[in-house]
Short mmCIF file of C-alpha atoms in Angstrom, two decimals:
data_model
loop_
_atom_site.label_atom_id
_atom_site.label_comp_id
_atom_site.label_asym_id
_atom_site.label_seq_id
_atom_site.Cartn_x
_atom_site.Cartn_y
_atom_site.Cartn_z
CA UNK A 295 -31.42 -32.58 -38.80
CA UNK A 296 -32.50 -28.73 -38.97
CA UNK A 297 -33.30 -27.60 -42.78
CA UNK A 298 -33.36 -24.09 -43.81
CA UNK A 299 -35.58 -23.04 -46.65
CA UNK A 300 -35.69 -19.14 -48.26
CA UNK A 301 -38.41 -18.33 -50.39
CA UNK A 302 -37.99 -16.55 -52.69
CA UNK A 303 -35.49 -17.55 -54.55
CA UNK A 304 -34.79 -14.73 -56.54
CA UNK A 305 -36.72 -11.72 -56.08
CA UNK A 306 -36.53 -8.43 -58.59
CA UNK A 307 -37.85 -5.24 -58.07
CA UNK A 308 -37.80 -1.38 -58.67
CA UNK A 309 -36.45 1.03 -56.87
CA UNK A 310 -38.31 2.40 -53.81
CA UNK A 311 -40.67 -0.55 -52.59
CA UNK A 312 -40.77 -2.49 -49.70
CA UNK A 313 -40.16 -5.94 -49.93
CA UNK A 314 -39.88 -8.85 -47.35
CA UNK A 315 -37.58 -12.31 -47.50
CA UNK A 316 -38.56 -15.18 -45.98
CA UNK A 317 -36.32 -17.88 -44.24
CA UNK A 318 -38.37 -21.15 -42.77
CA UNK A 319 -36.82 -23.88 -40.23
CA UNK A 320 -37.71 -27.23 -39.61
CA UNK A 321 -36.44 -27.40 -35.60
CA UNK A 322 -37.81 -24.78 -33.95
CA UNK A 323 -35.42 -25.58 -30.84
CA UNK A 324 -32.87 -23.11 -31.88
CA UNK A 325 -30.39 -20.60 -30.03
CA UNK A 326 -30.09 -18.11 -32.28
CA UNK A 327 -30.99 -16.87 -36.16
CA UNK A 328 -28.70 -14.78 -38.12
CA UNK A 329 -29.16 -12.74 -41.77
CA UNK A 330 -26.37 -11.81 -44.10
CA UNK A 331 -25.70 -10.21 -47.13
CA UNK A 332 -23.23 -11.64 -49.98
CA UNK A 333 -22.64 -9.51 -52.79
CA UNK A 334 -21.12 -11.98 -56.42
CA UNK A 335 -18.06 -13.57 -55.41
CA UNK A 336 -17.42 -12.41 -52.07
CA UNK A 337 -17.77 -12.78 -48.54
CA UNK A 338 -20.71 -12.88 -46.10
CA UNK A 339 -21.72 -9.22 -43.84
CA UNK A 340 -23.52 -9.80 -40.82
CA UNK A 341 -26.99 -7.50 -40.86
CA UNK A 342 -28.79 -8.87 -38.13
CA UNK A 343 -28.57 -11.12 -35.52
CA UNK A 344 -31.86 -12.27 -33.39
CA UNK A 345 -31.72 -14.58 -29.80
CA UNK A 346 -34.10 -16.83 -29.44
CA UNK A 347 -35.58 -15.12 -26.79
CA UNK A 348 -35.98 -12.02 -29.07
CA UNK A 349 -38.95 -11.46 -31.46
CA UNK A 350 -37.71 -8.45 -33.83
CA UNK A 351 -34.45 -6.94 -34.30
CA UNK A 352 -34.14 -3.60 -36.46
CA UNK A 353 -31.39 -1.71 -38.34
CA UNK A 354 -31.95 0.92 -40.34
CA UNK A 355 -34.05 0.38 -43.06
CA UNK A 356 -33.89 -3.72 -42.32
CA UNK A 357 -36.18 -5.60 -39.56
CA UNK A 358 -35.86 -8.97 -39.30
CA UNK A 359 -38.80 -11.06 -36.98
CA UNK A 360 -38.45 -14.21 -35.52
CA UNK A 361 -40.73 -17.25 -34.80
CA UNK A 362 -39.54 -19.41 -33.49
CA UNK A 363 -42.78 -21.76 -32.39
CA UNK A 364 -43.63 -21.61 -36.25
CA UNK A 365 -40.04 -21.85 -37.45
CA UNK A 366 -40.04 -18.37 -39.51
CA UNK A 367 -38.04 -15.54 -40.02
CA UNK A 368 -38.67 -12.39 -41.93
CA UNK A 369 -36.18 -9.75 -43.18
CA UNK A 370 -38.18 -6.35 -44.18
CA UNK A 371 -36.34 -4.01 -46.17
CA UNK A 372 -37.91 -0.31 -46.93
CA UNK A 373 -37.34 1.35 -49.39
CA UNK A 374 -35.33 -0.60 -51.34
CA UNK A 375 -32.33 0.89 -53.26
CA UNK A 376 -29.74 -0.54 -56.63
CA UNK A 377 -27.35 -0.77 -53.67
CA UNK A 378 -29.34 -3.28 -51.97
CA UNK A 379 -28.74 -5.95 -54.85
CA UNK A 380 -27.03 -9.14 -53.46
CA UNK A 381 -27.77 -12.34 -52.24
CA UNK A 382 -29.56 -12.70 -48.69
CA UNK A 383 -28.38 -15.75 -46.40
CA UNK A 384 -30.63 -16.95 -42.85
CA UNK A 385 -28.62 -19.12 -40.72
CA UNK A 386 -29.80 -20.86 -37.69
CA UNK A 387 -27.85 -22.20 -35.16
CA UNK A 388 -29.69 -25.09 -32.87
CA UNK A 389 -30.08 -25.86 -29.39
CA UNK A 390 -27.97 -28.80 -28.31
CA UNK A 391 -27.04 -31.13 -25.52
CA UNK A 392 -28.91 -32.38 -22.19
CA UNK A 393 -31.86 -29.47 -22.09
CA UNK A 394 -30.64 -27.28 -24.64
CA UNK A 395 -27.67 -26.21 -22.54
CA UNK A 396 -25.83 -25.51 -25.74
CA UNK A 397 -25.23 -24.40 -29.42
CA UNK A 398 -24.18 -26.29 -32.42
CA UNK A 399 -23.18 -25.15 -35.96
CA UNK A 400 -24.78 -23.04 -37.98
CA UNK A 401 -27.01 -24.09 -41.18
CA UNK A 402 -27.78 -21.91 -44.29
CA UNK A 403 -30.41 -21.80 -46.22
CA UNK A 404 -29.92 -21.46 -49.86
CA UNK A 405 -30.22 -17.57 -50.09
CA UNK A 406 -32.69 -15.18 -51.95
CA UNK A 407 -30.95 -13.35 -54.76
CA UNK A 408 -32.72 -9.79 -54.72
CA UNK A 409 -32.52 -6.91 -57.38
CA UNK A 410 -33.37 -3.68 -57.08
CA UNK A 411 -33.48 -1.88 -60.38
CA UNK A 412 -33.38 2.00 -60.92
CA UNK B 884 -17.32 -6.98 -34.87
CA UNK B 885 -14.22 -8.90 -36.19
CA UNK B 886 -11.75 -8.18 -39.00
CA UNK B 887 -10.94 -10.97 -40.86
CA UNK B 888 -8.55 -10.79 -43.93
CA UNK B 889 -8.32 -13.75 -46.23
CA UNK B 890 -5.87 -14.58 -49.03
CA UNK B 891 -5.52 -14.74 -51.90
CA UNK B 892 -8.72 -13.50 -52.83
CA UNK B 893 -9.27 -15.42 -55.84
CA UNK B 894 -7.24 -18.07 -57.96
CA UNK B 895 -7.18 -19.73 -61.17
CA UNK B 896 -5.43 -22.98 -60.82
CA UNK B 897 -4.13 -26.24 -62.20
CA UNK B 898 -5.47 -29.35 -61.64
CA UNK B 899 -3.71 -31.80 -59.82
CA UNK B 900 -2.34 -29.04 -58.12
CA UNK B 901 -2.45 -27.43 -54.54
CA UNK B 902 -3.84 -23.85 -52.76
CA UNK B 903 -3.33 -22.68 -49.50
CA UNK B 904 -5.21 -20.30 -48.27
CA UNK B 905 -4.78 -17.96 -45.12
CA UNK B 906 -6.89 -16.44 -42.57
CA UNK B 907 -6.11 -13.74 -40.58
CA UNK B 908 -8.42 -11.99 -37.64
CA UNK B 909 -7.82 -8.75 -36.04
CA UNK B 910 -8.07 -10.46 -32.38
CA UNK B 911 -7.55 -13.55 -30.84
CA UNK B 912 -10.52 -16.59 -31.10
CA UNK B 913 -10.78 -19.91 -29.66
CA UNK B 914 -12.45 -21.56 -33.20
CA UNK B 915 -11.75 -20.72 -36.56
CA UNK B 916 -14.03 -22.18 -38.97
CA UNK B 917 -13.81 -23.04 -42.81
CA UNK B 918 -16.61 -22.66 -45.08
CA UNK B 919 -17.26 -24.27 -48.63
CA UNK B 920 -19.77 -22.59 -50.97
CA UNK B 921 -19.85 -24.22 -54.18
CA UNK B 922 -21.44 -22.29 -57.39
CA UNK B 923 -25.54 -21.89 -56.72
CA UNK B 924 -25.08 -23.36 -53.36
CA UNK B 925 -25.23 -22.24 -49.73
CA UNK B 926 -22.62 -23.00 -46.92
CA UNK B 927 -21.61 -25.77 -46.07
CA UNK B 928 -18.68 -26.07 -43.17
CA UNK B 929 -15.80 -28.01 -43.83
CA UNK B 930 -14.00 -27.80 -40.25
CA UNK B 931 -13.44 -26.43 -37.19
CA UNK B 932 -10.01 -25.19 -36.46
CA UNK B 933 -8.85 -24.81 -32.83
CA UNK B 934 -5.50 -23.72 -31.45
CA UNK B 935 -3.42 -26.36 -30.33
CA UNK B 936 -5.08 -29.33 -31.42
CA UNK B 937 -6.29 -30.96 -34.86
CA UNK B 938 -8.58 -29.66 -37.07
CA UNK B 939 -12.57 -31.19 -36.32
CA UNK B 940 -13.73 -32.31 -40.17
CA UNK B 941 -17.05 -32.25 -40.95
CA UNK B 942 -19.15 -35.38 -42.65
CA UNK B 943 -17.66 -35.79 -46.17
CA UNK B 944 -14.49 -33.60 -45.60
CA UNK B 945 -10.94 -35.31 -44.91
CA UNK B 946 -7.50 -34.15 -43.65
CA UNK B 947 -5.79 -35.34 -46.96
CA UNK B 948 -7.89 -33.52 -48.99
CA UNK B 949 -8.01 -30.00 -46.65
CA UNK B 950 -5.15 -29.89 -44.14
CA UNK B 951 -5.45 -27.16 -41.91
CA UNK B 952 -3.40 -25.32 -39.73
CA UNK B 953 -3.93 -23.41 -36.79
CA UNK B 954 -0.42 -21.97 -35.25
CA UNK B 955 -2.02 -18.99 -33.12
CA UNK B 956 -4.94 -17.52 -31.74
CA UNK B 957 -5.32 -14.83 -34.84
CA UNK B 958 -4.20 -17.31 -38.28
CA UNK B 959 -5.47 -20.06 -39.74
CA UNK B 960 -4.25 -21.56 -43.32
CA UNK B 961 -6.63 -24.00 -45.22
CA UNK B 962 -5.42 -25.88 -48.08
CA UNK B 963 -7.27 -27.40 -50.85
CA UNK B 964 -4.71 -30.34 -52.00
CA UNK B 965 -4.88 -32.25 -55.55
CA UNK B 966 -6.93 -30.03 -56.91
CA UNK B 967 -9.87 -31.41 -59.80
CA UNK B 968 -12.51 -28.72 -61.15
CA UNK B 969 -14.72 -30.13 -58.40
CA UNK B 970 -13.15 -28.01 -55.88
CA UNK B 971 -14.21 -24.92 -58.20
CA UNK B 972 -16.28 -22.73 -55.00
CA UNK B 973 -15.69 -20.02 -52.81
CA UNK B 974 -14.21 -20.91 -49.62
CA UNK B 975 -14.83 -18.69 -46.78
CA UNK B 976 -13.47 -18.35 -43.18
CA UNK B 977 -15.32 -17.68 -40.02
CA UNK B 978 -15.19 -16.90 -36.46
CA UNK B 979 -17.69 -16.48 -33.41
CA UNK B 980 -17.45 -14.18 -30.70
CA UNK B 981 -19.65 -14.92 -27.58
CA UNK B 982 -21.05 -11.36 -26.21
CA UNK B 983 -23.45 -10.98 -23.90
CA UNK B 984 -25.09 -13.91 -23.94
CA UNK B 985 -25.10 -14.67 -27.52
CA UNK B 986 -22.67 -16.20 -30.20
CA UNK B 987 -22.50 -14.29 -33.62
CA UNK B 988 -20.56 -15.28 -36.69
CA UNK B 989 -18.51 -13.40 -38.58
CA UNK B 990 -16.92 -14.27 -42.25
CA UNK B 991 -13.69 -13.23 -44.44
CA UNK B 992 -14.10 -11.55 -47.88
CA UNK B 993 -13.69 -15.44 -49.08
CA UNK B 994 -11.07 -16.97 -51.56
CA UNK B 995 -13.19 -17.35 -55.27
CA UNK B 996 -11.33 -20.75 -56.71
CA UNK B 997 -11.66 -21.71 -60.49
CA UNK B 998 -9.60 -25.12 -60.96
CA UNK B 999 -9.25 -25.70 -64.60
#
């Protein structure tokens, strides 16, 4: 059964630095890896999507890298801003069937609450 | 990218009593999905919701408890039923679209519940 682990938990920092979540799986036979953002009480935003196949995917001030022979992903976000406060999700969907010849359901990890203070 | 619209977008109810709550997507999908995230926790799916057919329950989730409906290819309803302070989470709803040789996800706003 694939487990997702995000470390940190919480993470809090000022204004202006770099900073870098981490999201760890225990199957590395997965199809693809997905990050979102959920801000208190509301719904998940899609910020970056990576294929297996794919090592890095960028947007903006967010890069997220995948691993998926070590079963890691990183999401880097420069230059962190107030507006960036919220709580960061990794999903992985796995490889299923005969061969890998298909997808199953997604699995969270347990999300890194970050804060970015003025 | 998909719109989804979910309602209502939070509650405060009775216990004992019942909520449905409706999904709506701005196009048509195969699968609808229904998401539980209780408070502190991460996601965990309830069911899968497909046109036509019934609802596919995950481990630990039953019909009685969340009956869902699927009447189209753009609306979904999930209901939490007999409600106990238990059910207190936000419930979310997803689809997938399949694009160029990959599947992404894509969630509602999410219904906050507080059963009291």
């Amino acid at each position: 059964k694939q487990e997702v682990t995000q470390i940190p938990a919480a993470l809090s920092v000022p204004e202006g630095e770099n900073l870098v979540l981490n999201c760890s799986f225990t199957d590395s036979a997965i199809y693809n890896l997905q990050w979102f953002r959920q801000d208190p009480g509301k719904g998940l935003t899609s910020l970056l999507f990576i294929q297996s196949s794919q090592r890095e995917q960028t947007s903006g001030r967010l890069n997220a890298s995948l691993d998926k022979s070590s079963g890691r992903s990183t999401l880097y976000i420069a230059a962190s801003q107030p507006g960036d406060s919220a709580t960061y999700l990794c999903a992985v969907r796995p490889l299923e069937g005969a061969g890998g010849t298909s997808y199953g359901k997604l699995t969270f990890g347990q999300g890194t609450i970050l804060t970015v203070h003025p | 990218s998909a719109v989804i619209s979910q309602k209502p977008s939070r509650d405060i109810c009775q216990r004992g009593t019942s909520l449905t709550i409706q999904c709506q997507v701005d196009s048509q999908v195969t699968m609808m999905f229904w998401y539980r995230q209780q408070p502190g926790q991460s996601l965990t799916l309830i069911a899968t919701a497909n046109q036509g057919s019934e609802a596919t329950y995950e481990s630990g989730f039953v019909i009685d408890k969340f009956p869902i409906s699927r009447p189209n290819l753009t609306f979904s309803t999930l209901t939490v039923s007999n409600m106990s302070p238990e059910d207190s989470s936000i419930y979310l709803c997803s689809v997938e679209y399949f694009k160029v040789r990959h599947r992404e996800a894509f969630f509602g706003q999410g219904t906050r519940l507080t059963v009291v």
